[in-house]
Short mmCIF file of C-alpha atoms in Angstrom, two decimals:
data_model
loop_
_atom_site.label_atom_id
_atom_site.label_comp_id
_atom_site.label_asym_id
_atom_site.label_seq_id
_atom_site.Cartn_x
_atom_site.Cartn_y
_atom_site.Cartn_z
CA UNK A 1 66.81 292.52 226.95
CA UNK A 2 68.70 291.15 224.01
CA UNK A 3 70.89 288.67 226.82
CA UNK A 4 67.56 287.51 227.67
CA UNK A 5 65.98 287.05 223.77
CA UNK A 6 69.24 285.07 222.70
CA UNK A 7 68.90 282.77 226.00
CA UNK A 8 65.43 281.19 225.22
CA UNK A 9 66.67 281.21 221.50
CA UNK A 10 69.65 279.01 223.07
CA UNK A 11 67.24 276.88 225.58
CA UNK A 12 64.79 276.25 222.67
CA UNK A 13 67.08 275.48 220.18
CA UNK A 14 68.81 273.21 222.90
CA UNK A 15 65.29 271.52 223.08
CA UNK A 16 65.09 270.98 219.60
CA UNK A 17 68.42 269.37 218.68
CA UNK A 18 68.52 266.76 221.90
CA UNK A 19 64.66 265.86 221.20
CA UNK A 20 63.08 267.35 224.15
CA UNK A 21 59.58 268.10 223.93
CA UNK A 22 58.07 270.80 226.48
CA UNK A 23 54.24 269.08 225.58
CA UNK A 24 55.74 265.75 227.11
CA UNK A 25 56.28 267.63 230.37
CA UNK A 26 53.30 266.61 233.00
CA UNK A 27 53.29 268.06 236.46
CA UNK A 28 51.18 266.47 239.32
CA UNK A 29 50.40 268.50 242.90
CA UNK A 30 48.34 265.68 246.02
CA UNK A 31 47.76 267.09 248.87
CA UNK A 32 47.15 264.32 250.98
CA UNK A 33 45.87 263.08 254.47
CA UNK A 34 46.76 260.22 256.59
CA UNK A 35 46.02 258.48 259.01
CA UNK A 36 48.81 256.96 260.56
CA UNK A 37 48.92 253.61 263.45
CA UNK A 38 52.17 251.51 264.61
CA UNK A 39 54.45 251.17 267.09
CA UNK A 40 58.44 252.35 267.49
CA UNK A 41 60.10 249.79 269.48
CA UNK A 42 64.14 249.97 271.13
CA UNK A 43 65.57 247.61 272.55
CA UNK A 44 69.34 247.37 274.79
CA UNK A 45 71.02 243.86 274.62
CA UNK A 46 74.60 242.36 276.25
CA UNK A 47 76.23 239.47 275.12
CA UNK A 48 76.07 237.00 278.43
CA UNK A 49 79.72 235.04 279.31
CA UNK A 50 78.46 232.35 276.64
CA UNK A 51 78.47 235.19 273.89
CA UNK A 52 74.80 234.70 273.69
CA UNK A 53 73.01 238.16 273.19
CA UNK A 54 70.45 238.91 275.73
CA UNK A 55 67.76 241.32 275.90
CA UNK A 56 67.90 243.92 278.79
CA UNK A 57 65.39 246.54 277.78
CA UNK A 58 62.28 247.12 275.72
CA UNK A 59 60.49 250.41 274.68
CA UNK A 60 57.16 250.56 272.84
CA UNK A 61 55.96 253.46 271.87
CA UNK A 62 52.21 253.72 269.94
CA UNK A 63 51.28 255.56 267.28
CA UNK A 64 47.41 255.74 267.58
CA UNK A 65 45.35 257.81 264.84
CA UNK A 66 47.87 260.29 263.93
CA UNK A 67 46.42 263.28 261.54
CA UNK A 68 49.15 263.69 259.00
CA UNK A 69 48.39 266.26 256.12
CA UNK A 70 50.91 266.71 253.08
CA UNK A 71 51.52 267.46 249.93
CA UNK A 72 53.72 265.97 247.15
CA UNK A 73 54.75 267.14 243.64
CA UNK A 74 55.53 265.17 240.95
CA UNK A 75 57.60 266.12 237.69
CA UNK A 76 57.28 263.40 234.65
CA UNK A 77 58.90 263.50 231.43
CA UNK A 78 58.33 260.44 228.99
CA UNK A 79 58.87 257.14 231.26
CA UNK A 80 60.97 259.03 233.79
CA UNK A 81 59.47 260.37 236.77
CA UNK A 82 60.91 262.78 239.79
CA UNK A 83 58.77 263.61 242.62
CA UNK A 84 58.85 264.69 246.22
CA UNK A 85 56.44 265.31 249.57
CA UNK A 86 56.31 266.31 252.47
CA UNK A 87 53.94 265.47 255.53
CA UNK A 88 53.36 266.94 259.32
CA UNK A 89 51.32 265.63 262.18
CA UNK A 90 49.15 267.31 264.40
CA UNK A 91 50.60 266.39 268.34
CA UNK A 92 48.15 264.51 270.54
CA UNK A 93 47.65 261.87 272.87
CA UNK A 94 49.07 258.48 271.24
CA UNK A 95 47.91 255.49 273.27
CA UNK A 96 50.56 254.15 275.97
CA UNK A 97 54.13 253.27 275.50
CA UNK A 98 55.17 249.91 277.24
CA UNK A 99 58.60 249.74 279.09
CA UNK A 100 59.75 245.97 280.11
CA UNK A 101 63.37 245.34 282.15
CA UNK A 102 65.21 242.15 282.79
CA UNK A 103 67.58 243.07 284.91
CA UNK A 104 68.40 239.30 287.09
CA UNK A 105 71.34 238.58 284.81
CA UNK A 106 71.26 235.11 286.95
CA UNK A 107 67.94 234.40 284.94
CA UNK A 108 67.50 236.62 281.58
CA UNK A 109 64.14 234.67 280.84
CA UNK A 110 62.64 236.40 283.81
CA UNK A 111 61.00 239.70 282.84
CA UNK A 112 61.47 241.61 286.14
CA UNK A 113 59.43 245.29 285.80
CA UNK A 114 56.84 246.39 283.59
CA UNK A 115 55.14 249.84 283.04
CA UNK A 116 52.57 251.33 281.17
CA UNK A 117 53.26 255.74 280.57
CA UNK A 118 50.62 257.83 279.03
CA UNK A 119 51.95 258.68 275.47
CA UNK A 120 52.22 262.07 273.96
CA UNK A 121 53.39 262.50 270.49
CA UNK A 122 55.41 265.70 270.39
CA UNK A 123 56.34 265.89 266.81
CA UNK A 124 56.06 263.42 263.15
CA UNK A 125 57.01 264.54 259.92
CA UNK A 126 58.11 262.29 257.07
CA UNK A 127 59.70 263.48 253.48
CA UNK A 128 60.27 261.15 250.33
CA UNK A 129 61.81 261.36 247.64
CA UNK A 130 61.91 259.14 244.17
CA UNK A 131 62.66 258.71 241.10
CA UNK A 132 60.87 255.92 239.32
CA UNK A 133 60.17 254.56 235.57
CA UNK A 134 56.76 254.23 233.88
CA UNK A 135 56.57 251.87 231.23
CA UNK A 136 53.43 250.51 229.70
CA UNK A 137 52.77 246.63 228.91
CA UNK A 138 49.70 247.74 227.68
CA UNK A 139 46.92 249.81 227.10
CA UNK A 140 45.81 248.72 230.67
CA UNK A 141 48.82 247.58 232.51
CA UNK A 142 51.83 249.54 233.50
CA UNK A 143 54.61 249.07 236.29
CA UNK A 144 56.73 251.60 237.99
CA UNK A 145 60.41 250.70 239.22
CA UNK A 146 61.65 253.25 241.44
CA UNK A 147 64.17 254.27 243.97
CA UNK A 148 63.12 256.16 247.19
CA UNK A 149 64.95 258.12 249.99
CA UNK A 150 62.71 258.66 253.17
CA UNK A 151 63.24 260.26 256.43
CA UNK A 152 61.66 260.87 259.31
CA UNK A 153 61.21 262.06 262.57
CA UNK A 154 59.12 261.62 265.69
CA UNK A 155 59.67 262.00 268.86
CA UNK A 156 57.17 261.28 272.33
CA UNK A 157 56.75 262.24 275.42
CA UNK A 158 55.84 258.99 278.41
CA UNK A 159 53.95 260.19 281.20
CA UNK A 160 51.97 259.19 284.52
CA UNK A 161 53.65 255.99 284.58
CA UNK A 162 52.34 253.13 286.78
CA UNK A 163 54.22 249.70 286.69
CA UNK A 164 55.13 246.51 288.79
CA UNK A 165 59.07 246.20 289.67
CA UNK A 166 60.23 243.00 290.80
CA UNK A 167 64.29 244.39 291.16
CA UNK A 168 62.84 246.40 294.04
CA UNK A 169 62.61 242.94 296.04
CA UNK A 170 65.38 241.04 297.31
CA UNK A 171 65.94 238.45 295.46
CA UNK A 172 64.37 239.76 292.61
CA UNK A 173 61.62 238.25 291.25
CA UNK A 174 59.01 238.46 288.01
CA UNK A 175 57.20 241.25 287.54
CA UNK A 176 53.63 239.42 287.75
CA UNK A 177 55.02 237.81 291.19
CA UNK A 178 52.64 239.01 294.14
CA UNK A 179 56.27 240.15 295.86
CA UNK A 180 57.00 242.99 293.27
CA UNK A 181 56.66 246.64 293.94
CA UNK A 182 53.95 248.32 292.31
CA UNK A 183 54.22 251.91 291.91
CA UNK A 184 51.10 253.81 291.40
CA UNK A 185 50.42 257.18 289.19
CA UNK A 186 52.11 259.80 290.14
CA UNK A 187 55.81 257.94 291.49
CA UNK A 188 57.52 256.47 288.81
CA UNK A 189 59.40 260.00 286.47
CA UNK A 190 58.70 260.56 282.86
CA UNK A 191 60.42 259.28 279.77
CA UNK A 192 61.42 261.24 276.35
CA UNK A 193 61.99 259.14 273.05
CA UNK A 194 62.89 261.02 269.86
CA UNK A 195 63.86 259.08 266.44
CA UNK A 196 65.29 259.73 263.25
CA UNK A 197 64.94 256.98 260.13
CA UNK A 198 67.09 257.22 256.92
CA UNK A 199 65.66 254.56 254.41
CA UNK A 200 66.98 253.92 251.24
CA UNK A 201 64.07 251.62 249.27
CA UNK A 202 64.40 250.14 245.86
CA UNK A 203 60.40 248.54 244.48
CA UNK A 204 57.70 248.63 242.03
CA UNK A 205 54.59 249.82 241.56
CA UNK A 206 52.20 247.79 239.34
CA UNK A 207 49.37 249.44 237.56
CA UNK A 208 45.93 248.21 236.16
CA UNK A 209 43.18 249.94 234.84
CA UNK A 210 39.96 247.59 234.71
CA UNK A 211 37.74 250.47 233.39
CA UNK A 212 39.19 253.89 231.74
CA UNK A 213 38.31 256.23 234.92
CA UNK A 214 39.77 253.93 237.48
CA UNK A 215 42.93 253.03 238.13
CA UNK A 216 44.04 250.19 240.59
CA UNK A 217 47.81 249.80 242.10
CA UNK A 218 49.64 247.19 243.99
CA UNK A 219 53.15 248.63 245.50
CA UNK A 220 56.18 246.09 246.72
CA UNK A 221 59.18 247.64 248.39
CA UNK A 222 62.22 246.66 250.33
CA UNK A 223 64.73 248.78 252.03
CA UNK A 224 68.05 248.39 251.07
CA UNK A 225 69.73 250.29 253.70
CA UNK A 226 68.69 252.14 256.54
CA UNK A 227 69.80 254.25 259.32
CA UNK A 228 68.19 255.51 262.76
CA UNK A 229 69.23 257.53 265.02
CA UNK A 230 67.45 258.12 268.61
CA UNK A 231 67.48 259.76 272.04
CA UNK A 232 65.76 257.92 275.12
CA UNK A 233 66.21 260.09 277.93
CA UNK A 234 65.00 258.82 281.48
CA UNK A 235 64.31 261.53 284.12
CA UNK A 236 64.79 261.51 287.82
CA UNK A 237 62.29 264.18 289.30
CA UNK A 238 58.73 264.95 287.97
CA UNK A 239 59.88 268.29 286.31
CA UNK A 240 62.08 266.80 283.73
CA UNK A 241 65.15 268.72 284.69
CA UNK A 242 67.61 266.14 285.53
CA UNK A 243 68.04 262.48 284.26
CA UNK A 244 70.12 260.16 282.25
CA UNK A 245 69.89 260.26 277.93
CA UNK A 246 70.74 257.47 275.81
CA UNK A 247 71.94 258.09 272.16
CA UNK A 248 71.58 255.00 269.99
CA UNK A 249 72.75 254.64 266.41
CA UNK A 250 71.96 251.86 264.43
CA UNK A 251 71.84 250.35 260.62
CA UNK A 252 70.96 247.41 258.62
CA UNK A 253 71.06 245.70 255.13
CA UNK A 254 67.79 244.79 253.93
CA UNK A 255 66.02 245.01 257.36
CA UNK A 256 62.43 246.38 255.78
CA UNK A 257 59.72 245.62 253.38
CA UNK A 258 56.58 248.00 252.39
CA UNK A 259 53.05 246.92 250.83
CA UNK A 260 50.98 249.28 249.26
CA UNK A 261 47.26 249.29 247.41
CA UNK A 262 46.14 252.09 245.70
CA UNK A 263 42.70 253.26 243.81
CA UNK A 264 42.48 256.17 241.76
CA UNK A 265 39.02 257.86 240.24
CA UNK A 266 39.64 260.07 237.37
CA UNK A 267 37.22 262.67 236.96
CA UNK A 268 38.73 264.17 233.67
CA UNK A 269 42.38 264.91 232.37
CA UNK A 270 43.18 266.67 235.36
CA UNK A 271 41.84 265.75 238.41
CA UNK A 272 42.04 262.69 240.33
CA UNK A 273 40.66 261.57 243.66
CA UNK A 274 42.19 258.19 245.32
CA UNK A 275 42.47 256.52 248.47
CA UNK A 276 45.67 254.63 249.75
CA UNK A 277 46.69 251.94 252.45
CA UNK A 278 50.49 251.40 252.95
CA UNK A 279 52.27 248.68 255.32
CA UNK A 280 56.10 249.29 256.67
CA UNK A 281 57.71 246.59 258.50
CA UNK A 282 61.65 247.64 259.54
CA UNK A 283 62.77 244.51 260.79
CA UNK A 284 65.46 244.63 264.25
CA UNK A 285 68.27 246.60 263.03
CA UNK A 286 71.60 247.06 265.95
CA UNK A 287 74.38 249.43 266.52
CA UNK A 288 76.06 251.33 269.34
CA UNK A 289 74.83 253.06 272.31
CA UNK A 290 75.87 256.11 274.40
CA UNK A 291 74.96 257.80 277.42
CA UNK A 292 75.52 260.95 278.97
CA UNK A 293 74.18 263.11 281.95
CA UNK A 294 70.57 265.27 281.76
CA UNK A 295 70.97 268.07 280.54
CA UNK A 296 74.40 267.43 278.70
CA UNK A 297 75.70 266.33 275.08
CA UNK A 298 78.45 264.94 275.58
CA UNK A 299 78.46 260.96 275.10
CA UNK A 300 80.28 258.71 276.48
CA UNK A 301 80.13 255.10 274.47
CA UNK A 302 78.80 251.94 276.56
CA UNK A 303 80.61 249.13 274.97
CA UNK A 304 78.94 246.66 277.87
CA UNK A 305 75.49 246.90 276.28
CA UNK A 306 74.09 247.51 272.68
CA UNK A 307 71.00 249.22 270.93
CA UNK A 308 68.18 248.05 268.32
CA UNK A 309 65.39 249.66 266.62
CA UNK A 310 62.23 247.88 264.44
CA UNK A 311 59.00 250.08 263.84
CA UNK A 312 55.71 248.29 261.92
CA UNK A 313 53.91 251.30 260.74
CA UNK A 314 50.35 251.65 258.71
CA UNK A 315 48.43 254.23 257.09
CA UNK A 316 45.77 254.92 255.95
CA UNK A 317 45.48 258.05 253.30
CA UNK A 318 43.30 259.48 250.95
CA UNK A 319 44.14 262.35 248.37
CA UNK A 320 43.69 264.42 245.33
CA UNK A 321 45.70 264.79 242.34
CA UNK A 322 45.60 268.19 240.24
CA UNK A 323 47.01 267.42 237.05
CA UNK A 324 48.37 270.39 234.73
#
């Protein structure tokens, strides 16, 4: 008991001498939802004998009116803030995901098959982290520097494919040509995509309040650095128990920008209600690719071909803040 009496003694002296005031201390819980629309894409290149890259492969997969529901927490001390959430999707039906080939390496402008799957997300969750300034121009006007580490990770499922193959014909022709195979529901095997992002984004929030209940934000990010790792996996029977993966890792420099608007309501000192629309762009970012048998993990590294990643990503959220 006395160990315990001399401790706080310690911690508020300790408080005392370096300045810190416990009154200055605000914390902030959101619980949030969002709706969420975009589009992952991947993409496998080669470098043809000129050293030109060419593109072999292209994956789109939607994101179509994804439920995400979170919650974040926010600690704020002065003009130094610390805060942190985390967000979870409910799995559903997600539009289509697109899968184009151009496999005549005689002609790479020739898009040879096309299909369209039925797309299943399996799993989206997202946490941030940041740690950003809050420093007041004026009564009315305020910005907010801050640095931000996100990650993510989704993954889908591409079903009931149908598509038109012109590498089935000899010579091969365009997709669209009336001398491709088509390949109705029901022939072509599944597909399974997952994706992890590491982003590392430095921006600033601005901050206006044209009457004393509202407040009005405009957010400007880029990413300095980010990182994504994914497995495409291509089956070869209808049950998913055989097939080829493909393990991708890729990074970039300032590959991605965000824009963000944001309206707050205050109803008094501690609650808030507010609605938010954020864009993400991750511009084409390339690195290595390896493949390996289905089921298996270990990779073997294709240096003939290599991997890129972009995403444009959109949401829509609105939320309440409980202020202590």
């Amino acid at each position: 008991m006395k160990k315990k009496f001399v401790l706080c003694l310690i911690l508020l002296y300790s408080s005392s001498l370096f300045g810190f005031e416990w009154k200055s201390v605000n914390l902030e819980i959101q619980p949030t939802y969002t709706l969420e629309n975009g589009v992952y894409n991947e993409f496998v290149y080669q470098y043809d004998n000129d050293g030109n890259e060419q593109k072999l492969s292209e994956l789109n997969w939607n994101l179509k009116n994804i439920s995400n529901f979170g919650t974040a927490i926010t600690i704020g001390y002065k003009y130094i803030n610390l805060s942190g959430d985390f967000s979870i999707s409910i799995p559903k039906r997600s539009g289509f995901m697109f899968d184009s080939d151009w496999q005549d390496t005689s002609d790479y402008s020739k898009k040879t098959n096309y299909s369209i799957s039925e797309n299943t997300l399996l799993t989206n969750y997202k946490t941030n982290v940041f740690l950003s300034g809050n420093f007041k121009l004026s009564n009315d006007f305020s910005f907010l520097p801050y640095l931000n580490f996100c990650y993510t990770y989704t993954s889908f499922s591409g079903n009931n494919a149908y598509g038109w193959y012109g590498d089935s014909s000899y010579p091969m022709v365009a997709w669209d040509s009336p001398e491709a195979i088509y390949y109705e529901k029901g022939i072509l095997c599944g597909i399974d995509y997952s994706r992890a992002n590491y982003y590392f984004n430095l921006g600033t929030k601005y901050e206006c309040k044209p009457i004393q209940s509202v407040s009005l934000a405009f957010d400007l990010g880029i990413t300095i650095y980010s990182l994504t790792k994914s497995i495409d996996t291509h089956f070869s029977n209808h049950t998913k128990t055989e097939g080829n993966s493909y393990y991708d890792v890729m990074s970039g420099w300032l590959t991605g920008c965000k824009l963000g608007l944001d309206g707050t309501f205050s109803f008094n000192k501690h609650f808030k209600a507010g609605i938010n629309y954020n864009l993400f762009l991750q511009g084409q970012i390339s690195g290595i690719t390896a493949t390996t048998s289905y089921p298996g993990n270990t990779y073997i590294l294709n240096t003939a071909v290599f991997s890129k990643a972009s995403s444009l990503i959109n949401n829509f959220s609105i939320y309440c803040i409980i202020k202590k």
